[in-house]
Structures are given as structure tokens and as C-alpha cells.
PDB file of C-alpha atoms in Angstrom:
ATOM      1  CA  MET A1064     -15.885  36.173  41.820  1.00  0.00           C
ATOM      2  CA  LYS A1065     -17.598  35.854  38.466  1.00  0.00           C
ATOM      3  CA  THR A1066     -20.207  33.166  38.023  1.00  0.00           C
ATOM      4  CA  ARG A1067     -22.182  31.764  35.131  1.00  0.00           C
ATOM      5  CA  PRO A1068     -25.456  29.848  35.067  1.00  0.00           C
ATOM      6  CA  ILE A1069     -25.537  26.250  33.904  1.00  0.00           C
ATOM      7  CA  GLN A1070     -28.552  23.996  33.488  1.00  0.00           C
ATOM      8  CA  ARG A1071     -28.776  20.724  35.356  1.00  0.00           C
ATOM      9  CA  THR A1072     -31.395  18.000  35.625  1.00  0.00           C
ATOM     10  CA  ARG A1073     -32.680  15.780  38.397  1.00  0.00           C
ATOM     11  CA  LEU A1074     -35.384  13.156  38.841  1.00  0.00           C
ATOM     12  CA  VAL A1075     -38.393  14.253  40.861  1.00  0.00           C
ATOM     13  CA  PRO A1076     -41.708  12.496  41.565  1.00  0.00           C
ATOM     14  CA  HIS A1077     -44.732  13.793  39.649  1.00  0.00           C
ATOM     15  CA  THR A1078     -48.289  12.582  40.249  1.00  0.00           C
ATOM     16  CA  VAL A1079     -51.138  12.739  37.765  1.00  0.00           C
ATOM     17  CA  ASN A1080     -54.527  11.094  38.442  1.00  0.00           C
ATOM     18  CA  GLY A1081     -53.099   9.360  41.469  1.00  0.00           C
ATOM     19  CA  LYS A1082     -50.179   7.735  39.567  1.00  0.00           C
ATOM     20  CA  THR A1083     -46.656   8.879  40.405  1.00  0.00           C
ATOM     21  CA  GLU A1084     -43.744   8.765  37.965  1.00  0.00           C
ATOM     22  CA  MET A1085     -40.166  10.015  38.209  1.00  0.00           C
ATOM     23  CA  VAL A1086     -39.631  12.811  35.680  1.00  0.00           C
ATOM     24  CA  LEU A1087     -36.754  15.124  34.807  1.00  0.00           C
ATOM     25  CA  ASP A1088     -36.700  18.515  36.472  1.00  0.00           C
ATOM     26  CA  ARG A1089     -34.464  21.127  34.851  1.00  0.00           C
ATOM     27  CA  TYR A1090     -32.983  23.878  36.999  1.00  0.00           C
ATOM     28  CA  GLU A1091     -30.135  26.382  36.880  1.00  0.00           C
ATOM     29  CA  VAL A1092     -27.232  26.840  39.254  1.00  0.00           C
ATOM     30  CA  GLU A1093     -24.523  29.467  39.410  1.00  0.00           C
ATOM     31  CA  VAL A1094     -20.971  28.131  39.166  1.00  0.00           C
ATOM     32  CA  PRO A1095     -17.757  30.151  39.496  1.00  0.00           C
ATOM     33  CA  VAL A1096     -15.961  31.104  36.311  1.00  0.00           C
ATOM     34  CA  PRO A1097     -12.247  30.242  36.350  1.00  0.00           C
ATOM     35  CA  PRO A1098      -9.870  33.128  35.678  1.00  0.00           C
ATOM     36  CA  ARG A1099      -8.743  33.629  32.109  1.00  0.00           C
ATOM     37  CA  ASP A1100      -5.618  31.661  31.260  1.00  0.00           C
ATOM     38  CA  TRP A1101      -3.572  34.356  29.602  1.00  0.00           C
ATOM     39  CA  ASP A1102      -0.532  32.098  29.235  1.00  0.00           C
ATOM     40  CA  ARG A1103      -2.530  29.640  27.163  1.00  0.00           C
ATOM     41  CA  LEU A1104      -4.097  32.433  25.112  1.00  0.00           C
ATOM     42  CA  ILE A1105      -0.707  33.946  24.338  1.00  0.00           C
ATOM     43  CA  LEU A1106       0.748  30.566  23.431  1.00  0.00           C
ATOM     44  CA  ASN A1107      -2.173  29.844  21.113  1.00  0.00           C
ATOM     45  CA  ALA A1108      -1.756  33.263  19.494  1.00  0.00           C
ATOM     46  CA  VAL A1109       1.972  32.719  18.986  1.00  0.00           C
ATOM     47  CA  THR A1110       1.349  29.272  17.517  1.00  0.00           C
ATOM     48  CA  ALA A1111      -1.267  30.657  15.123  1.00  0.00           C
ATOM     49  CA  ALA A1112       1.053  33.485  14.083  1.00  0.00           C
ATOM     50  CA  ALA A1113       3.885  31.023  13.488  1.00  0.00           C
ATOM     51  CA  GLY A1114       1.574  28.973  11.295  1.00  0.00           C
ATOM     52  CA  LEU A1115       0.683  32.082   9.296  1.00  0.00           C
ATOM     53  CA  LEU A1116       4.362  32.905   8.835  1.00  0.00           C
ATOM     54  CA  VAL A1117       4.955  29.370   7.557  1.00  0.00           C
ATOM     55  CA  ALA A1118       2.350  30.004   4.854  1.00  0.00           C
ATOM     56  CA  VAL A1119       4.075  33.273   3.939  1.00  0.00           C
ATOM     57  CA  ALA A1120       7.472  31.561   3.754  1.00  0.00           C
ATOM     58  CA  VAL A1121       6.066  28.783   1.572  1.00  0.00           C
ATOM     59  CA  VAL A1122       4.553  31.288  -0.863  1.00  0.00           C
ATOM     60  CA  TRP A1123       7.785  33.311  -1.075  1.00  0.00           C
ATOM     61  CA  SER A1124      10.060  30.282  -1.449  1.00  0.00           C
ATOM     62  CA  THR A1125       7.766  28.630  -3.982  1.00  0.00           C
ATOM     63  CA  ALA A1126       7.681  31.770  -6.091  1.00  0.00           C
ATOM     64  CA  SER A1127      11.465  32.213  -5.983  1.00  0.00           C
ATOM     65  CA  ILE A1128      12.494  28.589  -6.443  1.00  0.00           C
ATOM     66  CA  GLY A1129       9.739  28.003  -9.005  1.00  0.00           C
ATOM     67  CA  ASP A1130      11.014  30.909 -11.098  1.00  0.00           C
ATOM     68  CA  LEU A1131      14.545  29.519 -10.751  1.00  0.00           C
ATOM     69  CA  LEU A1132      13.561  26.034 -11.928  1.00  0.00           C
ATOM     70  CA  ALA A1133      11.371  27.420 -14.699  1.00  0.00           C
ATOM     71  CA  ARG A1134      14.565  28.437 -16.491  1.00  0.00           C
ATOM     72  CA  VAL A1135      15.156  24.794 -17.433  1.00  0.00           C
ATOM     73  CA  THR A1136      11.678  23.241 -17.406  1.00  0.00           C
ATOM     74  CA  ILE A1137       8.011  24.066 -17.860  1.00  0.00           C
ATOM     75  CA  ALA A1138       6.441  26.321 -15.227  1.00  0.00           C
ATOM     76  CA  PRO A1139       3.882  23.829 -13.772  1.00  0.00           C
ATOM     77  CA  ALA A1140       6.582  21.253 -13.096  1.00  0.00           C
ATOM     78  CA  ALA A1141       8.972  23.894 -11.753  1.00  0.00           C
ATOM     79  CA  TYR A1142       6.530  25.338  -9.226  1.00  0.00           C
ATOM     80  CA  ALA A1143       5.318  21.876  -8.193  1.00  0.00           C
ATOM     81  CA  ALA A1144       8.908  20.878  -7.447  1.00  0.00           C
ATOM     82  CA  ALA A1145       9.524  24.176  -5.644  1.00  0.00           C
ATOM     83  CA  VAL A1146       6.866  23.319  -3.078  1.00  0.00           C
ATOM     84  CA  ALA A1147       8.942  20.312  -1.994  1.00  0.00           C
ATOM     85  CA  PHE A1148      11.789  22.497  -0.722  1.00  0.00           C
ATOM     86  CA  ASP A1149       9.751  24.101   2.051  1.00  0.00           C
ATOM     87  CA  LEU A1150       7.389  21.179   2.498  1.00  0.00           C
ATOM     88  CA  ALA A1151      10.330  18.976   3.509  1.00  0.00           C
ATOM     89  CA  TRP A1152      11.344  20.999   6.572  1.00  0.00           C
ATOM     90  CA  ILE A1153       7.695  21.665   7.464  1.00  0.00           C
ATOM     91  CA  LEU A1154       6.983  17.919   7.570  1.00  0.00           C
ATOM     92  CA  CYS A1155      10.087  17.407   9.688  1.00  0.00           C
ATOM     93  CA  MET A1156       8.748  19.997  12.134  1.00  0.00           C
ATOM     94  CA  ALA A1157       5.437  18.136  12.260  1.00  0.00           C
ATOM     95  CA  VAL A1158       7.218  14.876  13.138  1.00  0.00           C
ATOM     96  CA  GLU A1159       9.294  16.740  15.715  1.00  0.00           C
ATOM     97  CA  TRP A1160       6.048  17.980  17.245  1.00  0.00           C
ATOM     98  CA  LEU A1161       4.737  14.401  17.512  1.00  0.00           C
ATOM     99  CA  ALA A1162       7.948  13.413  19.321  1.00  0.00           C
ATOM    100  CA  ARG A1163       7.961  16.404  21.665  1.00  0.00           C
ATOM    101  CA  TYR A1164       7.847  14.113  24.734  1.00  0.00           C
ATOM    102  CA  ASP A1165      10.830  12.079  23.548  1.00  0.00           C
ATOM    103  CA  PRO A1166      14.007  14.127  22.860  1.00  0.00           C
ATOM    104  CA  LYS A1167      15.838  11.162  21.336  1.00  0.00           C
ATOM    105  CA  ARG A1168      13.136  10.535  18.744  1.00  0.00           C
ATOM    106  CA  ALA A1169      12.772  14.260  18.032  1.00  0.00           C
ATOM    107  CA  LYS A1170      16.493  14.679  17.278  1.00  0.00           C
ATOM    108  CA  LEU A1171      16.452  13.058  13.823  1.00  0.00           C
ATOM    109  CA  PRO A1172      13.513  15.081  12.365  1.00  0.00           C
ATOM    110  CA  ARG A1173      15.014  18.244  13.883  1.00  0.00           C
ATOM    111  CA  ASN A1174      18.365  17.671  12.146  1.00  0.00           C
ATOM    112  CA  MET A1175      16.685  16.673   8.895  1.00  0.00           C
ATOM    113  CA  GLY A1176      14.566  19.816   9.073  1.00  0.00           C
ATOM    114  CA  HIS A1177      17.650  21.986   9.463  1.00  0.00           C
ATOM    115  CA  GLY A1178      19.243  20.327   6.454  1.00  0.00           C
ATOM    116  CA  ALA A1179      16.114  20.759   4.302  1.00  0.00           C
ATOM    117  CA  LEU A1180      15.873  24.398   5.401  1.00  0.00           C
ATOM    118  CA  ALA A1181      19.487  25.020   4.383  1.00  0.00           C
ATOM    119  CA  VAL A1182      18.821  23.613   0.903  1.00  0.00           C
ATOM    120  CA  ALA A1183      15.713  25.791   0.513  1.00  0.00           C
ATOM    121  CA  MET A1184      17.609  28.915   1.620  1.00  0.00           C
ATOM    122  CA  ILE A1185      20.439  28.194  -0.812  1.00  0.00           C
ATOM    123  CA  ALA A1186      17.923  27.793  -3.658  1.00  0.00           C
ATOM    124  CA  VAL A1187      16.239  31.118  -2.830  1.00  0.00           C
ATOM    125  CA  GLY A1188      19.627  32.852  -2.623  1.00  0.00           C
ATOM    126  CA  ALA A1189      20.688  31.340  -5.944  1.00  0.00           C
ATOM    127  CA  HIS A1190      17.561  32.733  -7.571  1.00  0.00           C
ATOM    128  CA  GLY A1191      18.410  36.260  -6.419  1.00  0.00           C
ATOM    129  CA  TRP A1192      22.032  35.887  -7.495  1.00  0.00           C
ATOM    130  CA  LEU A1193      21.094  34.681 -10.994  1.00  0.00           C
ATOM    131  CA  ALA A1194      18.602  37.535 -11.286  1.00  0.00           C
ATOM    132  CA  GLY A1195      21.289  40.063 -10.398  1.00  0.00           C
ATOM    133  CA  GLN A1196      19.616  40.891  -7.071  1.00  0.00           C
ATOM    134  CA  GLU A1197      21.992  39.396  -4.531  1.00  0.00           C
ATOM    135  CA  ALA A1198      20.623  41.425  -1.612  1.00  0.00           C
ATOM    136  CA  ILE A1199      17.032  40.390  -2.327  1.00  0.00           C
ATOM    137  CA  GLY A1200      18.149  36.794  -2.650  1.00  0.00           C
ATOM    138  CA  ILE A1201      19.827  36.890   0.741  1.00  0.00           C
ATOM    139  CA  ILE A1202      16.860  38.606   2.389  1.00  0.00           C
ATOM    140  CA  GLY A1203      14.437  36.138   0.801  1.00  0.00           C
ATOM    141  CA  ALA A1204      16.483  33.210   2.056  1.00  0.00           C
ATOM    142  CA  VAL A1205      16.488  34.668   5.574  1.00  0.00           C
ATOM    143  CA  VAL A1206      12.663  34.678   5.573  1.00  0.00           C
ATOM    144  CA  SER A1207      12.544  30.886   5.718  1.00  0.00           C
ATOM    145  CA  GLY A1208      15.294  30.855   8.341  1.00  0.00           C
ATOM    146  CA  ILE A1209      13.376  33.256  10.584  1.00  0.00           C
ATOM    147  CA  VAL A1210      10.191  31.198  10.309  1.00  0.00           C
ATOM    148  CA  LYS A1211      12.042  27.972  11.098  1.00  0.00           C
ATOM    149  CA  ALA A1212      13.751  29.599  14.106  1.00  0.00           C
ATOM    150  CA  LEU A1213      10.396  30.848  15.380  1.00  0.00           C
ATOM    151  CA  TRP A1214       8.854  27.407  15.058  1.00  0.00           C
ATOM    152  CA  THR A1215      11.818  25.876  16.869  1.00  0.00           C
ATOM    153  CA  ILE A1216      11.158  28.215  19.786  1.00  0.00           C
ATOM    154  CA  VAL A1217       7.441  27.380  19.784  1.00  0.00           C
ATOM    155  CA  LEU A1218       8.102  23.647  19.632  1.00  0.00           C
ATOM    156  CA  ARG A1219      10.537  23.808  22.525  1.00  0.00           C
ATOM    157  CA  HIS A1220       7.952  25.651  24.571  1.00  0.00           C
ATOM    158  CA  HIS A1221       5.352  22.981  23.821  1.00  0.00           C
ATOM    159  CA  ALA A1222       7.798  20.136  24.444  1.00  0.00           C
ATOM    160  CA  LYS A1223       7.601  18.450  27.835  1.00  0.00           C
ATOM    161  CA  PRO A1224      10.718  16.283  28.284  1.00  0.00           C
ATOM    162  CA  LEU A1225      10.297  13.364  30.685  1.00  0.00           C
ATOM    163  CA  ASP A1226      12.701  12.329  33.403  1.00  0.00           C
ATOM    164  CA  ASP A1227      14.864   9.281  32.757  1.00  0.00           C
ATOM    165  CA  LYS A1228      12.780   6.742  34.700  1.00  0.00           C
ATOM    166  CA  THR A1229       9.498   7.945  33.238  1.00  0.00           C
ATOM    167  CA  GLN A1230      11.025   7.892  29.757  1.00  0.00           C
ATOM    168  CA  GLN A1231      12.105   4.272  30.270  1.00  0.00           C
ATOM    169  CA  TRP A1232       8.586   3.393  31.400  1.00  0.00           C
ATOM    170  CA  VAL A1233       7.117   5.085  28.316  1.00  0.00           C
ATOM    171  CA  ASP A1234       9.573   3.257  26.045  1.00  0.00           C
ATOM    172  CA  LYS A1235       8.582  -0.113  27.515  1.00  0.00           C
ATOM    173  CA  GLN A1236       4.890   0.661  27.157  1.00  0.00           C
ATOM    174  CA  ARG A1237       5.456   1.782  23.579  1.00  0.00           C
ATOM    175  CA  ALA A1238       7.408  -1.417  22.835  1.00  0.00           C
ATOM    176  CA  GLU A1239       4.655  -3.559  24.359  1.00  0.00           C
ATOM    177  CA  ALA A1240       1.954  -1.800  22.357  1.00  0.00           C
ATOM    178  CA  GLY A1241       4.112  -2.076  19.237  1.00  0.00           C
ATOM    179  CA  GLY A1242       4.482  -5.813  19.802  1.00  0.00           C
ATOM    180  CA  GLU A1243       0.728  -6.216  20.118  1.00  0.00           C
ATOM    181  CA  LEU A1244       0.237  -4.228  16.933  1.00  0.00           C
ATOM    182  CA  ALA A1245       2.798  -6.387  15.121  1.00  0.00           C
ATOM    183  CA  MET A1246       1.045  -9.553  16.296  1.00  0.00           C
ATOM    184  CA  VAL A1247      -2.138  -8.376  14.566  1.00  0.00           C
ATOM    185  CA  ALA A1248      -0.402  -8.524  11.189  1.00  0.00           C
ATOM    186  CA  ILE A1249       1.410 -11.759  12.077  1.00  0.00           C
ATOM    187  CA  ASN A1250      -1.812 -13.467  13.189  1.00  0.00           C
ATOM    188  CA  ARG A1251      -3.474 -12.315   9.978  1.00  0.00           C
ATOM    189  CA  GLU A1252      -0.603 -13.842   7.984  1.00  0.00           C
ATOM    190  CA  LEU A1253      -0.784 -17.114   9.911  1.00  0.00           C
ATOM    191  CA  THR A1254      -4.551 -17.307   9.469  1.00  0.00           C
ATOM    192  CA  ARG A1255      -4.136 -16.764   5.736  1.00  0.00           C
ATOM    193  CA  ALA A1256      -1.480 -19.498   5.569  1.00  0.00           C
ATOM    194  CA  ARG A1257      -3.650 -21.957   7.505  1.00  0.00           C
ATOM    195  CA  GLY A1258      -6.526 -21.158   5.184  1.00  0.00           C
ATOM    196  CA  LEU A1259      -4.349 -22.023   2.187  1.00  0.00           C
ATOM    197  CA  VAL A1260      -3.333 -25.306   3.835  1.00  0.00           C
ATOM    198  CA  ASP A1261      -6.986 -26.198   4.491  1.00  0.00           C
ATOM    199  CA  ALA A1262      -7.892 -25.313   0.918  1.00  0.00           C
ATOM    200  CA  GLU A1263      -5.085 -27.524  -0.372  1.00  0.00           C
ATOM    201  CA  GLU A1264      -6.221 -30.430   1.813  1.00  0.00           C
ATOM    202  CA  ASN A1265      -9.809 -30.007   0.673  1.00  0.00           C
ATOM    203  CA  ALA A1266      -8.687 -30.026  -2.946  1.00  0.00           C
ATOM    204  CA  LEU A1267      -6.669 -33.200  -2.450  1.00  0.00           C
ATOM    205  CA  ARG A1268      -9.553 -34.846  -0.613  1.00  0.00           C
ATOM    206  CA  MET A1269     -11.701 -34.555  -3.742  1.00  0.00           C
ATOM    207  CA  PHE A1270      -9.309 -36.917  -5.553  1.00  0.00           C
ATOM    208  CA  PRO A1271      -8.357 -39.629  -3.005  1.00  0.00           C
ATOM    209  CA  ASP A1272      -5.798 -42.220  -3.958  1.00  0.00           C
ATOM    210  CA  GLU A1273      -7.315 -45.415  -5.165  1.00  0.00           C
ATOM    211  CA  ALA A1274      -6.985 -48.129  -2.575  1.00  0.00           C
ATOM    212  CA  PRO A1275      -5.272 -51.311  -3.759  1.00  0.00           C
ATOM    213  CA  GLU A1276      -7.401 -54.386  -3.898  1.00  0.00           C
ATOM    214  CA  PRO A1277      -6.951 -56.666  -0.866  1.00  0.00           C
ATOM    215  CA  PRO A1278      -5.548 -60.152  -1.357  1.00  0.00           C
ATOM    216  CA  GLU A1279      -8.136 -62.666  -2.573  1.00  0.00           C
ATOM    217  CA  ASP A1280      -7.379 -65.115   0.230  1.00  0.00           C
ATOM    218  CA  GLU A1281      -7.903 -62.490   2.986  1.00  0.00           C
ATOM    219  CA  GLU A1282     -11.111 -62.631   4.959  1.00  0.00           C
ATOM    220  CA  GLU A1283     -13.340 -59.686   4.112  1.00  0.00           C
ATOM    221  CA  SER A1284     -15.743 -57.810   6.298  1.00  0.00           C
ATOM    222  CA  PRO A1285     -19.413 -57.371   5.371  1.00  0.00           C
ATOM    223  CA  GLU A1286     -18.554 -53.931   3.933  1.00  0.00           C
ATOM    224  CA  GLY A1287     -16.046 -55.393   1.471  1.00  0.00           C
ATOM    225  CA  ILE A1288     -12.869 -54.498   3.392  1.00  0.00           C
ATOM    226  CA  PRO A1289     -10.536 -56.803   5.330  1.00  0.00           C
ATOM    227  CA  ALA A1290     -11.598 -57.565   8.878  1.00  0.00           C
ATOM    228  CA  LEU A1291      -9.698 -55.431  11.385  1.00  0.00           C
ATOM    229  CA  PRO A1292      -8.822 -56.333  14.968  1.00  0.00           C
ATOM    230  CA  MET A1293     -11.120 -54.565  17.417  1.00  0.00           C
ATOM    231  CA  SER A1294      -8.712 -54.646  20.362  1.00  0.00           C
ATOM    232  CA  GLY A1295      -8.220 -51.350  22.141  1.00  0.00           C
ATOM    233  CA  PRO A1296      -7.866 -48.778  23.371  1.00  0.00           C
ATOM    234  CA  MET A1297      -5.167 -47.286  21.153  1.00  0.00           C
ATOM    235  CA  THR A1298      -4.129 -43.887  19.827  1.00  0.00           C
ATOM    236  CA  ILE A1299      -5.346 -42.477  16.543  1.00  0.00           C
ATOM    237  CA  ALA A1300      -1.915 -42.963  14.986  1.00  0.00           C
ATOM    238  CA  ASP A1301      -1.757 -46.605  16.166  1.00  0.00           C
ATOM    239  CA  ALA A1302      -5.248 -47.273  14.823  1.00  0.00           C
ATOM    240  CA  VAL A1303      -4.313 -45.804  11.442  1.00  0.00           C
ATOM    241  CA  ARG A1304      -1.129 -47.895  11.309  1.00  0.00           C
ATOM    242  CA  MET A1305      -3.125 -51.014  12.189  1.00  0.00           C
ATOM    243  CA  ALA A1306      -5.615 -50.324   9.396  1.00  0.00           C
ATOM    244  CA  VAL A1307      -2.861 -49.733   6.855  1.00  0.00           C
ATOM    245  CA  SER A1308      -1.017 -52.878   7.942  1.00  0.00           C
ATOM    246  CA  CYS A1309      -4.235 -54.833   7.335  1.00  0.00           C
ATOM    247  CA  GLY A1310      -4.560 -53.385   3.834  1.00  0.00           C
ATOM    248  CA  VAL A1311      -7.299 -50.868   4.611  1.00  0.00           C
ATOM    249  CA  ILE A1312      -6.354 -47.442   3.236  1.00  0.00           C
ATOM    250  CA  ALA A1313      -9.718 -46.031   2.127  1.00  0.00           C
ATOM    251  CA  PRO A1314     -10.165 -42.838   4.185  1.00  0.00           C
ATOM    252  CA  ASP A1315     -13.769 -43.575   5.108  1.00  0.00           C
ATOM    253  CA  ALA A1316     -12.971 -47.094   6.284  1.00  0.00           C
ATOM    254  CA  VAL A1317      -9.953 -45.922   8.270  1.00  0.00           C
ATOM    255  CA  LEU A1318     -12.031 -43.185   9.902  1.00  0.00           C
ATOM    256  CA  ARG A1319     -14.706 -45.670  10.997  1.00  0.00           C
ATOM    257  CA  TYR A1320     -12.077 -47.963  12.436  1.00  0.00           C
ATOM    258  CA  VAL A1321     -10.343 -45.141  14.334  1.00  0.00           C
ATOM    259  CA  ARG A1322     -13.639 -44.047  15.851  1.00  0.00           C
ATOM    260  CA  GLN A1323     -14.349 -47.617  16.943  1.00  0.00           C
ATOM    261  CA  VAL A1324     -11.052 -48.437  18.643  1.00  0.00           C
ATOM    262  CA  ALA A1325      -9.372 -45.096  19.394  1.00  0.00           C
ATOM    263  CA  ASP A1326     -11.456 -41.916  19.585  1.00  0.00           C
ATOM    264  CA  ALA A1327     -15.166 -41.773  18.861  1.00  0.00           C
ATOM    265  CA  ASN A1328     -14.854 -38.032  18.185  1.00  0.00           C
ATOM    266  CA  ALA A1329     -11.787 -38.205  15.935  1.00  0.00           C
ATOM    267  CA  LYS A1330     -11.789 -35.492  13.278  1.00  0.00           C
ATOM    268  CA  GLU A1331     -11.804 -36.551   9.644  1.00  0.00           C
ATOM    269  CA  SER A1332      -9.043 -34.107   8.739  1.00  0.00           C
ATOM    270  CA  SER A1333      -6.751 -35.423  11.508  1.00  0.00           C
ATOM    271  CA  VAL A1334      -7.299 -39.019  10.481  1.00  0.00           C
ATOM    272  CA  GLU A1335      -6.680 -38.258   6.819  1.00  0.00           C
ATOM    273  CA  ARG A1336      -3.507 -36.322   7.636  1.00  0.00           C
ATOM    274  CA  THR A1337      -2.223 -39.214   9.780  1.00  0.00           C
ATOM    275  CA  LEU A1338      -3.160 -41.678   7.027  1.00  0.00           C
ATOM    276  CA  ARG A1339      -1.115 -39.735   4.476  1.00  0.00           C
ATOM    277  CA  GLU A1340       1.863 -39.590   6.833  1.00  0.00           C
ATOM    278  CA  VAL A1341       1.669 -43.346   7.532  1.00  0.00           C
ATOM    279  CA  ARG A1342       1.397 -44.199   3.853  1.00  0.00           C
ATOM    280  CA  LYS A1343       4.237 -41.865   2.995  1.00  0.00           C
ATOM    281  CA  GLY A1344       6.416 -43.458   5.684  1.00  0.00           C
ATOM    282  CA  ALA A1345       5.543 -46.889   4.430  1.00  0.00           C
TER     283      ALA A1345
END
């Protein structure tokens, strides 16, 4: 059995001048080397070769289709558009790779890739036919077909379909994670909306409605507002209604009254919102 040395560390006591400290001690051990995974090496080599063939097919198709389109437009635009023909089925293969554990999700990009490949092959064949080289056109079109077939074989070898129950479990987990991800955007939207509401309330609070003057014959408190009944306890809404019924609608005065008879910790924004609702209802 083959082995290889690896370095490890451990804490050991070390004493200098009568004082002991724990220090790192580095040492080597021999560990067995696992046998070479030839299956993985071959698969990696095949995958790399398939990727190289994709590059070759893209160059050939781009040259052929670009020359075809250059008959009716400028060369830079023609060759830029020619790249899209092969890039379409290559991107579909990439999405199919991402869905290799879910055959249902991989079906759509697989079919779309076949359709995009057919269009690219037809364009390459048309270029050869218009150039008077039908055989070369057919052979050139087959190049892309061979590369796509090879990649289909490689993808199927990499794919690991799940059994029905495991697939259902994965779908539920994916749906749950998707719901959590959606709630991030929804919570951001709600937070933005609440921020706009708060900003609107703050803007309106800077210009409070002028309170009407109380009747001259009504008894006034030392602060210049009508005397309010101090009976309690009552809710914030009841306290606001009582203040409004007594002719007190100044936000500061209503807030002081609510804190006296209803809730000593009542928030200013809640009291003002209730005051607006009561006045609107009145």
C-alpha cells in the first residue's frame, strides 16, 4: 500500500527557566494513499474534450453563419449575430446541467437546446448551399450536431435522477426556500411603504390644524384649555373622544390628557392618528 507523509501538530509542555507553557509540536505521519479514481479521471477528460469541441463548433458556426449574414449587412454586426446561434443551445445545455437532479425541470432547456441547434445547423447548411458547396454545408452543419450529441451523453452521465419520494422532498424544500427568499423582497417593500407613511405623517405634523377657540362661557384650565374630566381609567380612543367632545383638539393637550387618564406611556404618533380619525368621524 502506498503512503504519503503529512504534517500534523500537537500541544506539548515546554519548560524554560522553570516556567512551563504549552507549545505546538510539529511531526509527520504516514497515511495511506487512496487508489487512483480512473473513472473520475476519464469523466473529467471527456468533459474537458467536450468543452473543447464546443469551442470548435462555435468558431466554425460563427464563421459560416457570419459570412452568410454578411451578404446583407456589415461584417461586425453579422458575426456578432452569428454567435447567438450557437450560444443559444450552449446556454440551454448549461441550464440543463443545473437541473440535472430534476428531470422535469431539465426537459424544457433540453428541448429548447435541440430547437436552437436545429436552427444553427440549417443556417450553416444554407451558407454552404448559397456558396455552391452543398456537401461542405451539410458536413459543417453536422459538426454542431455531433458536439451537441456528445454533450447530451456527458450530461446524462453526470445526471443523478432522484426517486419519486426524494424528488417530492426536494421540491418541498425548494418551495420553502423560495418562499423565504420571496419574503425578503416583500418585507423590503413593506418596510419602504411604512417609511413613506411615517414620512407623510411627520410632514403633516409640521402643519397641525388650528384648533377652534373654545366657547367664552366655558371654564378654562390654567393652561388656557377647557377643563377635562379626570375620571378613569379609559382607553386611548375613549380619552381622545372625551377631549374632542370637550373642545380640546390641540395634539399636545390631547396627548397630556391621554397620558393622565388612559396610558402614561401612550405614543404621540398613536394619539395623533386616533385624534385625526375621531375628528374625521365627527
